[in-house]
Tab-separated table of C-alpha atoms in Angstrom:
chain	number	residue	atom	x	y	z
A	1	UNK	CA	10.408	-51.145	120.706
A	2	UNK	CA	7.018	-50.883	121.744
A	3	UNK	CA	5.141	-52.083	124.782
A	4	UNK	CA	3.309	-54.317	122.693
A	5	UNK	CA	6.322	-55.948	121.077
A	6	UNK	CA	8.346	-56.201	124.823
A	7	UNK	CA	4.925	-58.360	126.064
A	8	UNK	CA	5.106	-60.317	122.576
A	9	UNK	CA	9.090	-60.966	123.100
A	10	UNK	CA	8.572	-62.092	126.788
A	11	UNK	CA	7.361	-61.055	129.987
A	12	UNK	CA	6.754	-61.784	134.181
A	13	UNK	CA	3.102	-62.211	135.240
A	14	UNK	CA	3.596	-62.700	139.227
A	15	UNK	CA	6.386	-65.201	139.535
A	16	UNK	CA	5.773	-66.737	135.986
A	17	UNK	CA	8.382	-66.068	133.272
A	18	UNK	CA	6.115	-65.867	129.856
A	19	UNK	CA	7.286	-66.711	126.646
A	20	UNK	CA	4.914	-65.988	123.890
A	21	UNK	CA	7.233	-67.338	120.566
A	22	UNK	CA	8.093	-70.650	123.168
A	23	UNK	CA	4.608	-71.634	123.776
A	24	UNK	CA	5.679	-72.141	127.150
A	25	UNK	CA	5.340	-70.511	130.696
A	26	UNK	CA	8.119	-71.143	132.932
A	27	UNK	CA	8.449	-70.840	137.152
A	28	UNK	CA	11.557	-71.909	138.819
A	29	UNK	CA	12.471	-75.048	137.338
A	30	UNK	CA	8.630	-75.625	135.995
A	31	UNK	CA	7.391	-75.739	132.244
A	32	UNK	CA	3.739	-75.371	131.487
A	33	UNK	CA	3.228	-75.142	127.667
A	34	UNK	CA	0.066	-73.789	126.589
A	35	UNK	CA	-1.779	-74.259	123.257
A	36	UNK	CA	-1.557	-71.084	120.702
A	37	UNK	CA	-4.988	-69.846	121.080
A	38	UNK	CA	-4.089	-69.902	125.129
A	39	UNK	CA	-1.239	-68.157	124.154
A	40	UNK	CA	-2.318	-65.308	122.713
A	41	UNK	CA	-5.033	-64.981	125.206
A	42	UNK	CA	-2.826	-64.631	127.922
A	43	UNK	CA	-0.554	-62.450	125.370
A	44	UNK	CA	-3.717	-59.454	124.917
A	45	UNK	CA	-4.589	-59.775	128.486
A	46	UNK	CA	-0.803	-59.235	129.382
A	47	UNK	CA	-0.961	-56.015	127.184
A	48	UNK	CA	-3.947	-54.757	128.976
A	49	UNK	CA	-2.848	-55.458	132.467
A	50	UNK	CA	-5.529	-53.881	134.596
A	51	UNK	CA	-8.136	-53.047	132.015
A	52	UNK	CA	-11.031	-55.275	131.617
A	53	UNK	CA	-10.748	-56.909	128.206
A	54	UNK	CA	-14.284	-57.642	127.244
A	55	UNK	CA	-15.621	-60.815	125.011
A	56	UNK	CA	-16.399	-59.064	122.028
A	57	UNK	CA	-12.499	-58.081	122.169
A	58	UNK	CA	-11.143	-61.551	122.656
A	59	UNK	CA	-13.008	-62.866	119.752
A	60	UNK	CA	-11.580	-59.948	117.422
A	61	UNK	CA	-8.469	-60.547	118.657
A	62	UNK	CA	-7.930	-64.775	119.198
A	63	UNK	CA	-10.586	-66.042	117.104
A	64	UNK	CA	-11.174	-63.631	114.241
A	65	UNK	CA	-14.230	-65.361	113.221
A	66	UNK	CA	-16.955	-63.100	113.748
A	67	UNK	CA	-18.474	-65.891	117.065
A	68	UNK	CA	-17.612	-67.758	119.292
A	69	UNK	CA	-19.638	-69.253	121.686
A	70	UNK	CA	-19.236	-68.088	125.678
A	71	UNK	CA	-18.063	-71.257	126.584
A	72	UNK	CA	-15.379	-71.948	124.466
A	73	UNK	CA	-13.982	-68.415	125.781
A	74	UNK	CA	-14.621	-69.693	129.639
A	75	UNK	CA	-12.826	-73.411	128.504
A	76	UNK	CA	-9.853	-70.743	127.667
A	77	UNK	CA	-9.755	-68.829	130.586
A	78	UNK	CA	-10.275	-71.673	133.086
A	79	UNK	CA	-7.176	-73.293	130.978
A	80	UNK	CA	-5.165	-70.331	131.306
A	81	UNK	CA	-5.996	-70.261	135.488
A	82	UNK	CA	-5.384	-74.045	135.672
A	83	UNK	CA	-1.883	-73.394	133.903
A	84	UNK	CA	-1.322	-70.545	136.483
A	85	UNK	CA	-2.318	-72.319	139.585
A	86	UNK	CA	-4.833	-69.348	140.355
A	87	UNK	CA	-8.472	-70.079	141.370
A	88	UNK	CA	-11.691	-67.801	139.854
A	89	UNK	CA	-12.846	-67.044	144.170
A	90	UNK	CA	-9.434	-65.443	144.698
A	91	UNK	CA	-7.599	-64.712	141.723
A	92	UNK	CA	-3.871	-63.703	142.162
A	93	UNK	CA	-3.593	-63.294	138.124
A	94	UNK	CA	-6.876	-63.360	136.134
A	95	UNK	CA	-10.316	-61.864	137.643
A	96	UNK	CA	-13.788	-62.244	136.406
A	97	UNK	CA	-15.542	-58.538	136.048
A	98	UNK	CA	-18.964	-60.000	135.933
A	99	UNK	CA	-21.085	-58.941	132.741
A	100	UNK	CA	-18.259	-57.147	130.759
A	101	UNK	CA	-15.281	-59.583	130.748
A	102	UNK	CA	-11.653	-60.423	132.250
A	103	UNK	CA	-8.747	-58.562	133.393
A	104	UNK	CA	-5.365	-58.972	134.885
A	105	UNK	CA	-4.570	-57.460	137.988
A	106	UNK	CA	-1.417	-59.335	138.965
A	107	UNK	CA	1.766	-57.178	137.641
A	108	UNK	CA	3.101	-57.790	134.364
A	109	UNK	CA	6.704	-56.821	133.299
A	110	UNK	CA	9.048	-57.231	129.795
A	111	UNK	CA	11.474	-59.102	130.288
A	112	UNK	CA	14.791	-56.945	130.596
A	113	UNK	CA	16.768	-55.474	127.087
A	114	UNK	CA	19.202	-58.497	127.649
A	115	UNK	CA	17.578	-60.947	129.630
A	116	UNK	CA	17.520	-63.825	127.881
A	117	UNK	CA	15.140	-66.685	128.027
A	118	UNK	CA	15.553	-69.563	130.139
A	119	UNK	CA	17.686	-72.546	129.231
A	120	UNK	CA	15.298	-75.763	129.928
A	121	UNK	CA	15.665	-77.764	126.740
A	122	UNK	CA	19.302	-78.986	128.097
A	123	UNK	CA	18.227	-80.768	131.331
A	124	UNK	CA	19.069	-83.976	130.935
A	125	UNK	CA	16.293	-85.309	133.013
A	126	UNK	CA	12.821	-84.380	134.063
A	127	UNK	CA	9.465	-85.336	135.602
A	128	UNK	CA	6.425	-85.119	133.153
A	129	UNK	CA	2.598	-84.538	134.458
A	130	UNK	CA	-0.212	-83.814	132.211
A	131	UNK	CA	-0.354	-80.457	130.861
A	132	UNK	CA	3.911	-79.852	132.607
A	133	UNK	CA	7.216	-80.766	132.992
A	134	UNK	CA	9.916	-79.980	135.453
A	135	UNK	CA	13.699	-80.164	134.356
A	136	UNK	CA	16.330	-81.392	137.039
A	137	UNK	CA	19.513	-79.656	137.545
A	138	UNK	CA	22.143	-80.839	139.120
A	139	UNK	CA	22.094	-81.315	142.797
A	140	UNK	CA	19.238	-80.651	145.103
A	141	UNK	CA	15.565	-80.062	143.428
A	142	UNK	CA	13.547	-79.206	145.980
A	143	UNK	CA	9.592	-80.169	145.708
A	144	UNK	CA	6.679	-78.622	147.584
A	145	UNK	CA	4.558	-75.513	148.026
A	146	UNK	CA	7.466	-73.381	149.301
A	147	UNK	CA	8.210	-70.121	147.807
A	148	UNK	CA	11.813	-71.310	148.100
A	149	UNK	CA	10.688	-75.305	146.287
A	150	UNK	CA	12.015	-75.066	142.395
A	151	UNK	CA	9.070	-77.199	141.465
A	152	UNK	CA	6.364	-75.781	142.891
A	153	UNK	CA	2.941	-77.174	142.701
A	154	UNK	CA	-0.058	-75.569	143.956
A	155	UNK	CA	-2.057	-78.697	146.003
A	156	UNK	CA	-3.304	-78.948	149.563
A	157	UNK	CA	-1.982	-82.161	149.754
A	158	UNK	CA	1.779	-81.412	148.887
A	159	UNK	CA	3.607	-80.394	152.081
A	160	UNK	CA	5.580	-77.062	151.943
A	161	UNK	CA	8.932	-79.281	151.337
A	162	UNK	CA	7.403	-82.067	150.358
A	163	UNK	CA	10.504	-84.044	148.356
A	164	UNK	CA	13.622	-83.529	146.758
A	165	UNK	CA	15.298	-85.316	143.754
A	166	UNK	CA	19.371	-85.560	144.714
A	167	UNK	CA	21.271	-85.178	140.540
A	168	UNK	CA	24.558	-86.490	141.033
A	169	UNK	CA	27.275	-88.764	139.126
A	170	UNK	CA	25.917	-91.511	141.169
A	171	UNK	CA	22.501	-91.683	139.933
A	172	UNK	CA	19.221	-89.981	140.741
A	173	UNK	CA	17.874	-90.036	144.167
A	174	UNK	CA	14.750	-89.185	145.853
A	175	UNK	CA	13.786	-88.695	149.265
A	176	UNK	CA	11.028	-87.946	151.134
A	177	UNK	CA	11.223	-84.389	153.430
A	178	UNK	CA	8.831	-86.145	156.436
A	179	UNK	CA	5.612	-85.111	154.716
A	180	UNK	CA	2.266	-85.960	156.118
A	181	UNK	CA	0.904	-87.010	152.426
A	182	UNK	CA	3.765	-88.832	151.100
A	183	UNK	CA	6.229	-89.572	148.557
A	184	UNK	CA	5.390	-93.066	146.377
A	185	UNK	CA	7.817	-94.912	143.464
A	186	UNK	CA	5.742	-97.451	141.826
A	187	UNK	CA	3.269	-96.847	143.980
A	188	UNK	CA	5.245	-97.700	146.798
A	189	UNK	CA	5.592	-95.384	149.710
A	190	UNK	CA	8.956	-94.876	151.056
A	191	UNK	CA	10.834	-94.378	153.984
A	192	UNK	CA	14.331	-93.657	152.530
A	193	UNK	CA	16.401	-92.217	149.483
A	194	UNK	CA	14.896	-94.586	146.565
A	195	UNK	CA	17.048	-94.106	143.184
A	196	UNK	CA	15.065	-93.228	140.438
A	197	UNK	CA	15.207	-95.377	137.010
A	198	UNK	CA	13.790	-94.136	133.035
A	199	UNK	CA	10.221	-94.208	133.409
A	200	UNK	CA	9.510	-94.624	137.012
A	201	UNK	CA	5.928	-93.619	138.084
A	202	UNK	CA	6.092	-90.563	141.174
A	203	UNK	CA	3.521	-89.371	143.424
A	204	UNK	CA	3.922	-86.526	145.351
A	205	UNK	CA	1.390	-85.733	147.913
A	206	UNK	CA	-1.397	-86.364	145.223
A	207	UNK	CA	0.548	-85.030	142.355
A	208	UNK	CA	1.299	-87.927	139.675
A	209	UNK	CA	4.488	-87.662	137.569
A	210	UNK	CA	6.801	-89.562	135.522
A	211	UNK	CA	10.796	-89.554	135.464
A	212	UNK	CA	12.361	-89.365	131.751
A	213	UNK	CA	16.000	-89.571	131.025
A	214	UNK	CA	16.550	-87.377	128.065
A	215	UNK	CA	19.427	-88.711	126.967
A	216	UNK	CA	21.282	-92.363	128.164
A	217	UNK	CA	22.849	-92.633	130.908
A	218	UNK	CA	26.169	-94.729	131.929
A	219	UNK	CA	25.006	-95.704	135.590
A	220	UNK	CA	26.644	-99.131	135.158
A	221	UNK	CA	23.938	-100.254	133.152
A	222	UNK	CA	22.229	-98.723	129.821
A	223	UNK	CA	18.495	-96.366	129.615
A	224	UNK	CA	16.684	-96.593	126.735
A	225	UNK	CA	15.076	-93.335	125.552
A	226	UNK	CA	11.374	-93.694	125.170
């Protein structure tokens, strides 16, 4: 199998896991999903990890249409580094070269012979945000921007354990970690474990999410699937 086949199967770009036929990008317990033309973008940079991959190449190789304006090719990129969580004044994945185009220069790796690709779709519950999604497991989900948090989420305002969601045959619980920003339900702050209900409206430092059941849930009462 060729390099170029490993990248298309599924690779690691820093502490993403990439997965190119999934539409998806997933980091700890994290889903991004990206649109196909994203996709691919982040596919030929992948495959030219540390070579500047000019404009004229994207276009061949995305668009196939002879032109495309500069700016629909910077509203790509800036999609793709919003998706990572990197920034264009210090890029961990994706850096500018000024005048002749982009290039990786965070380390990209296949995914192993056997490794196979994560198993999200099952969680049976999850917090949705625009443009991501974060499955629950069972137990502890830790929140915040610690390298050790499962969900992970790059703002200032989110403390390094910010929250943590509690999965457990007695419901879903979630308690704030002391953070100086906050943990809201219903845009209520609180001060204790709050149990979460279908559809619930989260904020996390200044992070907005939603909790979804994904399937119903006998809790002594009955959630409708939305």
């Amino acid at each position: 199998m060729t390099e170029k086949s490993l990248i298309t199967r599924g690779f690691r770009l820093e502490d993403w896991v990439v997965e190119p036929r999934l539409g998806r990008m997933v980091r700890g317990q994290v889903v991004v999903r990206l649109r196909p033309r994203a996709m691919e973008l982040l596919v030929l940079f992948a495959e030219r990890a540390g070579e500047v991959v000019s404009k004229r190449e994207i276009v061949d190789r995305v668009w196939s249409s002879g032109f495309v304006a500069d700016n629909t090719i910077v509203h790509c990129v800036n999609e793709l580094r919003e998706a990572l969580g990197d920034a264009s004044e210090a890029p961990r994945c994706l850096q500018t070269i000024p005048r002749r185009g982009y290039r990786v220069v965070a380390k990209v790796q296949p995914l192993g012979k056997n490794e196979q690709p994560l198993r999200v779709d099952t969680a049976r519950y999850e917090l949705v945000a625009k443009g991501w999604s974060a499955f629950l497991v069972d137990g502890e989900n830790l929140i915040g921007r610690g390298g050790d948090a499962r969900i992970v989420t790059e703002s200032v305002r989110v403390s390094r354990h910010h929250a943590r969601i509690l999965v457990s045959r007695d419901g879903i619980v979630i308690e704030d970690l002391g953070s100086k920003n906050g943990t809201f339900v219903g845009g209520r702050r609180i001060d204790g474990p709050t149990t979460l209900t279908n559809g619930d409206e989260v904020r996390i430092g200044d992070v907005s999410v939603v909790f979804r059941c994904r399937e119903p849930v006998d809790d002594g009462g009955t959630v409708t699937l939305e």
